[in-house]
Coordinates of C-alpha atoms in Angstrom, one line a residue:
M178 CA 6.7 -1.5 17.6
T179 CA 5.8 0.5 14.5
E180 CA 9.0 -0.6 12.9
T181 CA 8.0 -4.2 13.3
I182 CA 4.6 -3.6 11.6
V183 CA 6.3 -1.7 8.7
A184 CA 8.9 -4.5 8.3
Y185 CA 6.1 -7.1 8.3
L186 CA 4.1 -5.2 5.6
R187 CA 7.2 -4.7 3.6
A188 CA 7.9 -8.5 3.6
N189 CA 4.3 -9.7 3.2
A190 CA 2.5 -6.9 1.2
E191 CA -1.2 -6.1 2.0
Q192 CA -2.5 -7.9 5.1
L193 CA -5.6 -7.9 7.4
D194 CA -5.1 -6.6 10.9
V195 CA -6.3 -9.9 12.4
D196 CA -3.6 -11.8 10.4
M197 CA -0.9 -9.3 11.4
A198 CA -1.8 -9.5 15.1
E199 CA -1.6 -13.2 15.0
A200 CA 1.7 -13.3 13.1
L201 CA 3.4 -10.6 15.2
H202 CA 1.9 -11.9 18.5
I203 CA 0.5 -8.5 19.3
P204 CA -3.0 -7.9 20.9
L205 CA -5.5 -6.7 18.2
A206 CA -6.4 -3.5 20.1
E207 CA -2.7 -2.6 20.4
L208 CA -2.1 -3.3 16.8
R209 CA -5.0 -1.2 15.7
D210 CA -3.7 1.7 17.8
Q211 CA -0.2 1.4 16.1
I212 CA -1.8 1.2 12.7
A213 CA -3.8 4.3 13.3
Q214 CA -0.6 6.2 14.2
L215 CA 1.1 4.9 11.1
A216 CA -1.9 5.9 8.9
A217 CA -1.9 9.4 10.5
S218 CA 1.8 9.8 9.6
G219 CA 1.2 8.6 6.1
D220 CA 3.4 5.5 6.3
V221 CA 0.5 3.0 5.9
I222 CA -2.8 3.1 3.9
C223 CA -5.7 1.4 5.5
C224 CA -9.3 0.6 4.6
R225 CA -12.1 -1.3 6.2
V226 CA -13.0 -4.6 4.4
T227 CA -15.6 -7.3 4.7
R228 CA -14.6 -10.7 3.5
F229 CA -16.7 -13.9 3.3
I230 CA -14.6 -17.0 3.9
E231 CA -16.4 -20.3 3.8
G232 CA -19.7 -18.5 4.5
R233 CA -18.3 -16.6 7.5
K234 CA -18.3 -12.8 7.5
I235 CA -15.0 -11.4 8.5
E236 CA -14.6 -7.7 9.0
G237 CA -11.3 -6.1 9.5
I238 CA -8.8 -3.4 8.4
S239 CA -6.7 -4.1 5.4
C240 CA -3.3 -2.4 5.5
R241 CA -0.5 -1.8 3.0
L242 CA 2.5 0.4 2.8
S243 CA 2.1 3.8 1.1
C244 CA 4.7 4.7 -1.4
D245 CA 5.6 7.4 -3.9
P246 CA 4.9 6.7 -7.6
P247 CA 8.1 6.2 -9.5
T248 CA 9.7 9.1 -11.2
P249 CA 9.3 9.2 -15.0
A250 CA 12.1 7.7 -17.0
R251 CA 14.5 10.1 -18.7
G252 CA 14.5 10.5 -22.4
R253 CA 11.8 10.7 -25.1
K254 CA 8.5 9.1 -24.4
P255 CA 6.6 7.0 -27.0
G256 CA 4.1 8.9 -29.0
V257 CA 5.6 12.3 -28.2
K258 CA 6.9 14.1 -31.3
K259 CA 9.7 16.6 -31.2
D260 CA 9.0 20.1 -32.4
D261 CA 11.7 19.7 -35.1
D262 CA 9.8 16.6 -36.6
V263 CA 6.6 18.6 -36.9
D264 CA 8.2 21.6 -38.5
A265 CA 10.3 19.4 -41.0
G266 CA 7.1 18.0 -42.6
T267 CA 5.6 21.4 -43.5
F268 CA 7.9 22.6 -46.3

């Protein structure tokens, strides 16, 4: 079940729990239990949200996949001077 939720979030990015339950044909209470387990393991990041759509107040849980930030690229970075460049200008 959790693999289905992760695959759905991977394909559709950030989603409300109500929308996920409808798309995956899972009862909302069961989906929330699965999301809580995924959040506890660190696979998913969730937060409570309130949205107003056409004047209606909709409260739910917004979920997205958690991920590691990319590793820095190899090589010199812009704006970083080499020690040799600094020493060369002090003759």
